[in-house]
CSV table of C-alpha atoms in Angstrom, one decimal:
chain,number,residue,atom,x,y,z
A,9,UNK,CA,-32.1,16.1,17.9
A,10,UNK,CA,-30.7,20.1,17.5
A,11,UNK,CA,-27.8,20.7,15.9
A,12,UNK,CA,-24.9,21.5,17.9
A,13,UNK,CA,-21.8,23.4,17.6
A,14,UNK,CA,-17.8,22.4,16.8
A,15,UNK,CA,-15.6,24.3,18.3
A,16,UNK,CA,-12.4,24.3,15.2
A,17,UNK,CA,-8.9,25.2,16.6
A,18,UNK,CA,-6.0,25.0,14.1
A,19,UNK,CA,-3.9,22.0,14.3
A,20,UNK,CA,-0.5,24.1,13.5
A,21,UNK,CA,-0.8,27.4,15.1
A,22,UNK,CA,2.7,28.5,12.9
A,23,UNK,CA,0.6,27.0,9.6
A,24,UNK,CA,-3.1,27.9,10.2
A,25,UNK,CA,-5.3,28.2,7.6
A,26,UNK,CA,-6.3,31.7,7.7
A,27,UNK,CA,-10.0,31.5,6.9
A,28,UNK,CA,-10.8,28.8,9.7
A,29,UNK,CA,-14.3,29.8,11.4
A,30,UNK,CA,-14.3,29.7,14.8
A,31,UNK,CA,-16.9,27.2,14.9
A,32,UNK,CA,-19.2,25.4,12.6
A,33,UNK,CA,-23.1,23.7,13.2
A,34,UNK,CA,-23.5,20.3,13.0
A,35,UNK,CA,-26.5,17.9,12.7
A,36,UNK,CA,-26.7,14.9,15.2
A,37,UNK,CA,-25.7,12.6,11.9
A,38,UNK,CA,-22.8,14.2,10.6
A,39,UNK,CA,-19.9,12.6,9.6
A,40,UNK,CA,-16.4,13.3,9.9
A,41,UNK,CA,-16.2,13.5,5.9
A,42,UNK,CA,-19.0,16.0,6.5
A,43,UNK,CA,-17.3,18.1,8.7
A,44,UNK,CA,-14.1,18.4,6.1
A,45,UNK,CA,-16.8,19.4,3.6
A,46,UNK,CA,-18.3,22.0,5.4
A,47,UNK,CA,-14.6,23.6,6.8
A,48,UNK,CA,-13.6,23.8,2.9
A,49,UNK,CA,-16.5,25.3,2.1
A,50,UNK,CA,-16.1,28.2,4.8
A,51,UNK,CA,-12.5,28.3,4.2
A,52,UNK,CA,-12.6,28.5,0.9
A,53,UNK,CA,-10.4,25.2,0.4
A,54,UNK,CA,-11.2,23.6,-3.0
A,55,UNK,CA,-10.2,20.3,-2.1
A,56,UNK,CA,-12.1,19.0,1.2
A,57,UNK,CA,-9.7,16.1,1.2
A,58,UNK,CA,-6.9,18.4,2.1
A,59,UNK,CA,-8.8,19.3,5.3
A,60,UNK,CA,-7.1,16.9,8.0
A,61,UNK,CA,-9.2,16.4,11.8
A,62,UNK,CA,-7.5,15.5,15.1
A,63,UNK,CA,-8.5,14.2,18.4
A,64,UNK,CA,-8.1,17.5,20.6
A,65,UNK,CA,-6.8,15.0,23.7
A,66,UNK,CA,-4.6,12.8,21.7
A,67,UNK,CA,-3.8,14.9,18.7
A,68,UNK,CA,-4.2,11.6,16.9
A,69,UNK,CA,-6.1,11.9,13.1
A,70,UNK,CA,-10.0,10.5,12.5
A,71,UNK,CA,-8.7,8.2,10.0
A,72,UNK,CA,-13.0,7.2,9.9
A,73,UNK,CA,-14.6,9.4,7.1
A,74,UNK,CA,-17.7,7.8,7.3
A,75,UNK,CA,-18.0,7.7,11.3
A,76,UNK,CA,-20.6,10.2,12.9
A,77,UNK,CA,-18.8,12.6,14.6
A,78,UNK,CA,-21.0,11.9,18.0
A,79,UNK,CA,-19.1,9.1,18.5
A,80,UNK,CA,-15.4,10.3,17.9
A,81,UNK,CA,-15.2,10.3,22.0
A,82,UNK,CA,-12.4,12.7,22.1
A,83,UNK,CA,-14.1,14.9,19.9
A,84,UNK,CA,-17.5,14.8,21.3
A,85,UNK,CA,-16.9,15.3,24.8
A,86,UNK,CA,-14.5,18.2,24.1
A,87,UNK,CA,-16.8,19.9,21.6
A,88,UNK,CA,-13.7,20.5,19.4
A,89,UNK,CA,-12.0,19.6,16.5
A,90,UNK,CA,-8.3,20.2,15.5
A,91,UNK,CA,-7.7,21.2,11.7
A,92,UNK,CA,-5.1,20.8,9.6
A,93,UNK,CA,-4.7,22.0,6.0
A,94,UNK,CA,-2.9,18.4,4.6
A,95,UNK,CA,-1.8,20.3,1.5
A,96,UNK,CA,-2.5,19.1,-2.0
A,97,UNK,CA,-3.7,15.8,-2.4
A,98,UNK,CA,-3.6,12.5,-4.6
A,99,UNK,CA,-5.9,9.8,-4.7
A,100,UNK,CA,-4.7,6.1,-3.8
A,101,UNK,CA,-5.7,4.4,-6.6
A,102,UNK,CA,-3.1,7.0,-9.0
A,103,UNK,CA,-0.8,6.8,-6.6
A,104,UNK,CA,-0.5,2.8,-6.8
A,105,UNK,CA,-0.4,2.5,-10.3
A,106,UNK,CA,2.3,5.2,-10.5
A,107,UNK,CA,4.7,3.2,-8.4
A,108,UNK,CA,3.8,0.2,-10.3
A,109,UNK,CA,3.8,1.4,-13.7
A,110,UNK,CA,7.7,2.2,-13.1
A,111,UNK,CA,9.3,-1.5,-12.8
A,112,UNK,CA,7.4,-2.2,-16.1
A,113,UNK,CA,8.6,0.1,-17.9
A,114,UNK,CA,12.5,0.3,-16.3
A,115,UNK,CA,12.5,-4.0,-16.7
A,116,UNK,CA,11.2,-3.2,-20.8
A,117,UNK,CA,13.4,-1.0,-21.0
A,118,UNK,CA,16.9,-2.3,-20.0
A,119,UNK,CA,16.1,-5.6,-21.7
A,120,UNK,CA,15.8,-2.9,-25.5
A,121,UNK,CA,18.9,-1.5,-24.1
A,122,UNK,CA,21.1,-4.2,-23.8
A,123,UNK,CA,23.6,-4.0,-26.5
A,124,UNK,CA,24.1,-0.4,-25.3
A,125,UNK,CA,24.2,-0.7,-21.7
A,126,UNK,CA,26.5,-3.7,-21.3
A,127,UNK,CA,30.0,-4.9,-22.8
A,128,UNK,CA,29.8,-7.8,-24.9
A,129,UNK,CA,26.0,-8.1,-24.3
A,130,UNK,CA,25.6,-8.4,-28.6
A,131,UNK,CA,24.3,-12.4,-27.8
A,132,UNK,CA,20.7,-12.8,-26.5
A,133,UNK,CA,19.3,-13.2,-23.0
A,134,UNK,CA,19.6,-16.8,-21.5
A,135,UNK,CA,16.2,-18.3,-20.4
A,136,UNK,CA,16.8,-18.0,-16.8
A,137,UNK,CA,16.7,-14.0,-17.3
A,138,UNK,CA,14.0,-13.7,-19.9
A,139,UNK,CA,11.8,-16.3,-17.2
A,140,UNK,CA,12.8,-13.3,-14.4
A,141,UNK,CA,11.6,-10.8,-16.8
A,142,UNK,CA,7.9,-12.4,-17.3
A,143,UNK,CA,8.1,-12.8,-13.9
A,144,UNK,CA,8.4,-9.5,-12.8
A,145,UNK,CA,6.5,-7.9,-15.3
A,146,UNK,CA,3.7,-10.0,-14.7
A,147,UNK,CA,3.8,-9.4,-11.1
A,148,UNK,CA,3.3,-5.8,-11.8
A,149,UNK,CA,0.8,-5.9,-14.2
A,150,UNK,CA,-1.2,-8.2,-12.1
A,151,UNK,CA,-0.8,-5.3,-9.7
A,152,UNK,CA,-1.9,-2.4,-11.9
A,153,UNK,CA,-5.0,-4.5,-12.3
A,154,UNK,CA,-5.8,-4.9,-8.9
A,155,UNK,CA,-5.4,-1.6,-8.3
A,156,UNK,CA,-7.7,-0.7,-11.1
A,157,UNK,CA,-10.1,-3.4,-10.5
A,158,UNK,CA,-10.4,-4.8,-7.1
A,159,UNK,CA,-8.6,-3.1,-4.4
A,160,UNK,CA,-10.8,-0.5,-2.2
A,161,UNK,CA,-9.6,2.0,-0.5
A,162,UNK,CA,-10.6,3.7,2.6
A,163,UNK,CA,-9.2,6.6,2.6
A,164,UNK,CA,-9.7,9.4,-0.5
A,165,UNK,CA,-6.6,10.9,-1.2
A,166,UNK,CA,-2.6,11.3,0.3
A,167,UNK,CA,-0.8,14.0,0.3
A,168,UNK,CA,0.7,14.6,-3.8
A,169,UNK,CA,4.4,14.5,-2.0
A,170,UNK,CA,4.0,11.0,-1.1
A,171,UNK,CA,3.9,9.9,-4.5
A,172,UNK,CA,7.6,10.2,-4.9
A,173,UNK,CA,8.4,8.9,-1.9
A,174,UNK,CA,6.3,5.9,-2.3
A,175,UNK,CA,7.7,5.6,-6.2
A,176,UNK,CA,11.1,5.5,-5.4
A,177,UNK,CA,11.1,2.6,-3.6
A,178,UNK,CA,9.6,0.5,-6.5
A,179,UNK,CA,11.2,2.5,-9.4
A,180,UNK,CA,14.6,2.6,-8.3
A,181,UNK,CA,15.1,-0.7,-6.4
A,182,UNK,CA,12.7,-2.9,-8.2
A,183,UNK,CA,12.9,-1.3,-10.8
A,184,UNK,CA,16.0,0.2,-11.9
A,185,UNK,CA,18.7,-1.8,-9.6
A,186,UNK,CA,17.4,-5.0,-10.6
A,187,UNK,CA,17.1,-4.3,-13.7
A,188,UNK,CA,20.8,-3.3,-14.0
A,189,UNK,CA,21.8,-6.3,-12.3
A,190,UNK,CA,19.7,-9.4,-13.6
A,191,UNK,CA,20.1,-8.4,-17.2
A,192,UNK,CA,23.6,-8.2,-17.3
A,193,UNK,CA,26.0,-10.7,-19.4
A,194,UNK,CA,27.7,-12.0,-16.4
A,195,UNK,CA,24.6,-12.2,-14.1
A,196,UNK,CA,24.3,-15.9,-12.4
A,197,UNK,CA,20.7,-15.8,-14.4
A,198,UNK,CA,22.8,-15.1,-17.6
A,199,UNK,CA,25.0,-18.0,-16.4
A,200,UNK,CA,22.0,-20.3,-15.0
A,201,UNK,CA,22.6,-24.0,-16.2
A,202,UNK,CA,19.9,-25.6,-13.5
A,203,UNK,CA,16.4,-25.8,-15.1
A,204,UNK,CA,15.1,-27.3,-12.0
A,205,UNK,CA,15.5,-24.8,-10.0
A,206,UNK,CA,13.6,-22.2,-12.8
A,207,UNK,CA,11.0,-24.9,-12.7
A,208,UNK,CA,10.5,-25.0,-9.2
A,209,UNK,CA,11.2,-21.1,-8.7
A,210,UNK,CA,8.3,-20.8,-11.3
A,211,UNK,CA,5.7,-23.1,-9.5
A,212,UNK,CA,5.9,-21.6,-6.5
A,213,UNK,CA,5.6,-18.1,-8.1
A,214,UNK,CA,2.4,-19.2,-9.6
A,215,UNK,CA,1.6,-20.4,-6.1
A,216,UNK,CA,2.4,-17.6,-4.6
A,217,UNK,CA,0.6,-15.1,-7.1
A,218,UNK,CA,-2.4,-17.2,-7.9
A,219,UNK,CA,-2.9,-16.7,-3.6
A,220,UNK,CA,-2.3,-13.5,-3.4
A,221,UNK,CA,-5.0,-12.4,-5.9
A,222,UNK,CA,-7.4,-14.4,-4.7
A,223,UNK,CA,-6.9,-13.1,-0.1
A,224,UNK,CA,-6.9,-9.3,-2.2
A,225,UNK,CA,-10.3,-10.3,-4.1
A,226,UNK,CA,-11.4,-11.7,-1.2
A,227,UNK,CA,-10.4,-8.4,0.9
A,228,UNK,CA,-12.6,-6.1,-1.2
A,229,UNK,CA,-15.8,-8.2,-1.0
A,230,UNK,CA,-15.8,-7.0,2.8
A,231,UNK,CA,-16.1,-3.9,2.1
A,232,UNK,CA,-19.1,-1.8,0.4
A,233,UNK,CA,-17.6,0.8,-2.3
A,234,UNK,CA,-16.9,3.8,-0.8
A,235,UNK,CA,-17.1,2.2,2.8
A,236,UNK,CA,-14.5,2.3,5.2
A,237,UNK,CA,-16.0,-0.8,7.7
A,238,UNK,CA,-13.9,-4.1,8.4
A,239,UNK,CA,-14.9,-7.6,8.9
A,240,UNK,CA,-13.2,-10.2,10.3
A,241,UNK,CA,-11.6,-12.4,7.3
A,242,UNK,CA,-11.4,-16.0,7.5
A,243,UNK,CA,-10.1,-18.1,4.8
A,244,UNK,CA,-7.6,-17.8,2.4
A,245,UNK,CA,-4.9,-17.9,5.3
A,246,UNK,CA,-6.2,-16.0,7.6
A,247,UNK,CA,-6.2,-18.7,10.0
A,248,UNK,CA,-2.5,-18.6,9.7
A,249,UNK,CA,-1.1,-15.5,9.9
A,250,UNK,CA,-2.7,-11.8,9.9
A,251,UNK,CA,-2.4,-10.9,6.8
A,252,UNK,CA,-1.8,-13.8,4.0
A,253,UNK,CA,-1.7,-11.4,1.2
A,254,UNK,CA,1.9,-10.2,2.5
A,255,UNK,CA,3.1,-14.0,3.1
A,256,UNK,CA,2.0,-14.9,-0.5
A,257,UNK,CA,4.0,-11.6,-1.3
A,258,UNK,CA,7.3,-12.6,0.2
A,259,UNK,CA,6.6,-15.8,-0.9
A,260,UNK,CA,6.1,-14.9,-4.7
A,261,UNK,CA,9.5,-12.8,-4.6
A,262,UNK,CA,11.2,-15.3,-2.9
A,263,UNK,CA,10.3,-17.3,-5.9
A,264,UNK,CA,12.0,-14.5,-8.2
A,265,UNK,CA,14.8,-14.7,-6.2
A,266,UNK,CA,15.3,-18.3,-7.2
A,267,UNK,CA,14.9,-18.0,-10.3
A,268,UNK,CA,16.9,-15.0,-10.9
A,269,UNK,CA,19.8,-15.8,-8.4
A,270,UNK,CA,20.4,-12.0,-7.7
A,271,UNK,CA,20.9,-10.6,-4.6
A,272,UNK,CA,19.0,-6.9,-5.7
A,273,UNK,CA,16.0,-9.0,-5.5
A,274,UNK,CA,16.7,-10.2,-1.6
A,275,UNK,CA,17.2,-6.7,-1.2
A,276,UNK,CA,14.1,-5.1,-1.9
A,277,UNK,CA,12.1,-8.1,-0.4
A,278,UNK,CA,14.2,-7.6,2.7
A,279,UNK,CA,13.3,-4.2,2.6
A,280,UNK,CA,9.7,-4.7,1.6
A,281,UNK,CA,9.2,-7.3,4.1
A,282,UNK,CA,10.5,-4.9,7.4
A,283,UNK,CA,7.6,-2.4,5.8
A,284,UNK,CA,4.5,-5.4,5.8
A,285,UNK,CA,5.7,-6.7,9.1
A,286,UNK,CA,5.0,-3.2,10.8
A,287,UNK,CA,2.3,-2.9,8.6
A,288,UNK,CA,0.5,-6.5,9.6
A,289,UNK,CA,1.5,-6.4,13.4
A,290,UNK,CA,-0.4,-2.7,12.9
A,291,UNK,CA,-3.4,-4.2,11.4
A,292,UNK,CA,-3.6,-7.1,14.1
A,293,UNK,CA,-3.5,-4.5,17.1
A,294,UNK,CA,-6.9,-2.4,15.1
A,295,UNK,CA,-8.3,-6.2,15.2
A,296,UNK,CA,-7.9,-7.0,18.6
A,297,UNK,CA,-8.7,-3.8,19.2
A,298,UNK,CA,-12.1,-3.4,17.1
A,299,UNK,CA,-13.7,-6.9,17.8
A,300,UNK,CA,-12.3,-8.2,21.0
A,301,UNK,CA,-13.0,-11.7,22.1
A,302,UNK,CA,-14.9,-12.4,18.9
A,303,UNK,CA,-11.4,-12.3,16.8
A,304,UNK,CA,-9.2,-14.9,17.2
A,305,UNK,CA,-5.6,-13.5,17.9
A,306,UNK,CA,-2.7,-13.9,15.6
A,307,UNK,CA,0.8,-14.8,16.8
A,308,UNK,CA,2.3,-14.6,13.8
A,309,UNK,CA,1.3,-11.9,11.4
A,310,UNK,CA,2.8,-13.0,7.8
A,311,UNK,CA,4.8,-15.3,8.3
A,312,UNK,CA,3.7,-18.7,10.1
A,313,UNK,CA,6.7,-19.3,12.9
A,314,UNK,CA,8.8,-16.4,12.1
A,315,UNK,CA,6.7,-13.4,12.4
């Protein structure tokens, strides 16, 4: 099959990136990653991954680097391709353990500064608050490793700005606000007389944890590396809810929450829960949408019987 010809219009006519050809050729296999290579190359971008394509009709992004341009519908019929310079980028992998690294290292640190940060904090932690510090650390760290290990992404990079966006979230509400509050002398952790309910919040962390890992080491064996296809998961929850990893999520910090009795902690699970749900009902539209009669719809999409 002969090659044929993209027609590249600038996404942001006030923005445009100044050395845009008019139009670049294209084998009958090229991909959409292919295409952001070759634009950089003409435009003299360094980074392809800063090159962003959109739907002409619906102005809406090829999220699908691997997908043959051919069968971007919008794209193909039109003959055209909107461009967008995405400005510098990140990858996802530093991006995640950024944000994660933070809580560590704010948690560590308030429990070393203790006798300077508090009044009358000279005595040592009780065990409620030094079993909310494992807790959280581990989480994290259990985190970084995933992110290191097993998680694959299928996109390359964000944009760098994101990366305090994203950060801030985790560093100042996990990190720094519950910090502040669970360590202090006159915390209800610091005050906790109830070893039951450590013992119990502690099971059902392990619970909680021990499922996560194992729906997000499931997750990456359906992909290849460097792929960006989905299969339809089964297991592991899935016949429950759309996306288990989030309800073992909640689930663990609802644990922390009863272990550390502090209210910071509802917070940024409240929070971080509103951001899964619109991420999960998200990810169940792309299913239905994607596989059709052969996936079984979801009512629920994290949390069986709520939502």
């Amino acid at each position: 099959m002969a090659a044929t010809t993209l027609k590249l219009t600038n996404r942001s006519p006030k923005q445009p990136i100044k050395k845009l050809p008019a139009s670049i050729e294209l084998g009958p296999d090229a991909t959409v990653e292919d295409v952001k290579k070759i634009i950089a190359k003409e435009a003299r971008i360094g980074d392809f991954n800063r090159v962003g394509l959109y739907d002409p009709s619906t102005k809406k992004t090829l999220k699908n680097r691997k997908a043959r341009v051919v069968d971007e519908e919008g794209v193909s019929s039109a003959g055209e391709v909107l461009v967008k310079d995405l400005g510098l980028q990140i990858s996802w992998r530093t991006v995640f353990v950024i944000e994660y690294l933070g809580p560590i290292l704010i948690h560590l640190a308030v429990v070393a500064a203790r006798p300077y940060l508090y009044k009358n904090a000279e005595g040592d932690m009780s065990q409620t608050q030094w079993l909310t510090l494992g807790m959280i650390v581990l989480h994290f760290v259990k985190r970084e490793f995933e992110t290191l290990f097993v998680h694959k992404f299928s996109a390359n990079t964000m944009p760098f700005s994101n990366v305090f966006k994203n950060s801030f979230f985790y560093w100042a509400i996990s990190g720094a606000l519950c910090a502040y509050f669970i360590y202090s002398p006159t915390s209800l952790a610091a005050q906790a007389d109830i070893p039951v309910v450590d013992a119990i919040g502690a099971a059902l962390y392990l619970f909680s944890e021990t499922g996560n890992g194992l729906v997000h080491r499931y997750l990456s064996t359906l992909r290849s590396t460097g792929g960006t296809e989905r299969k339809i998961p089964v297991g592991y929850g899935f016949g429950l809810v759309t996306c288990p990893n989030y309800m073992f999520e909640i689930l663990s910090w609802v644990s922390i929450i009863l272990v550390s009795r502090d209210w910071t902690v509802a917070l940024f699970i409240a929070i971080g829960g509103a951001q899964m749900f619109q991420w999960a009902t998200g990810k169940e539209r792309a299913y239905r949408k994607e596989f059709g009669d052969s996936y079984k719809k979801k009512r629920f999409v994290i949390l069986p019987g709520l939502l």
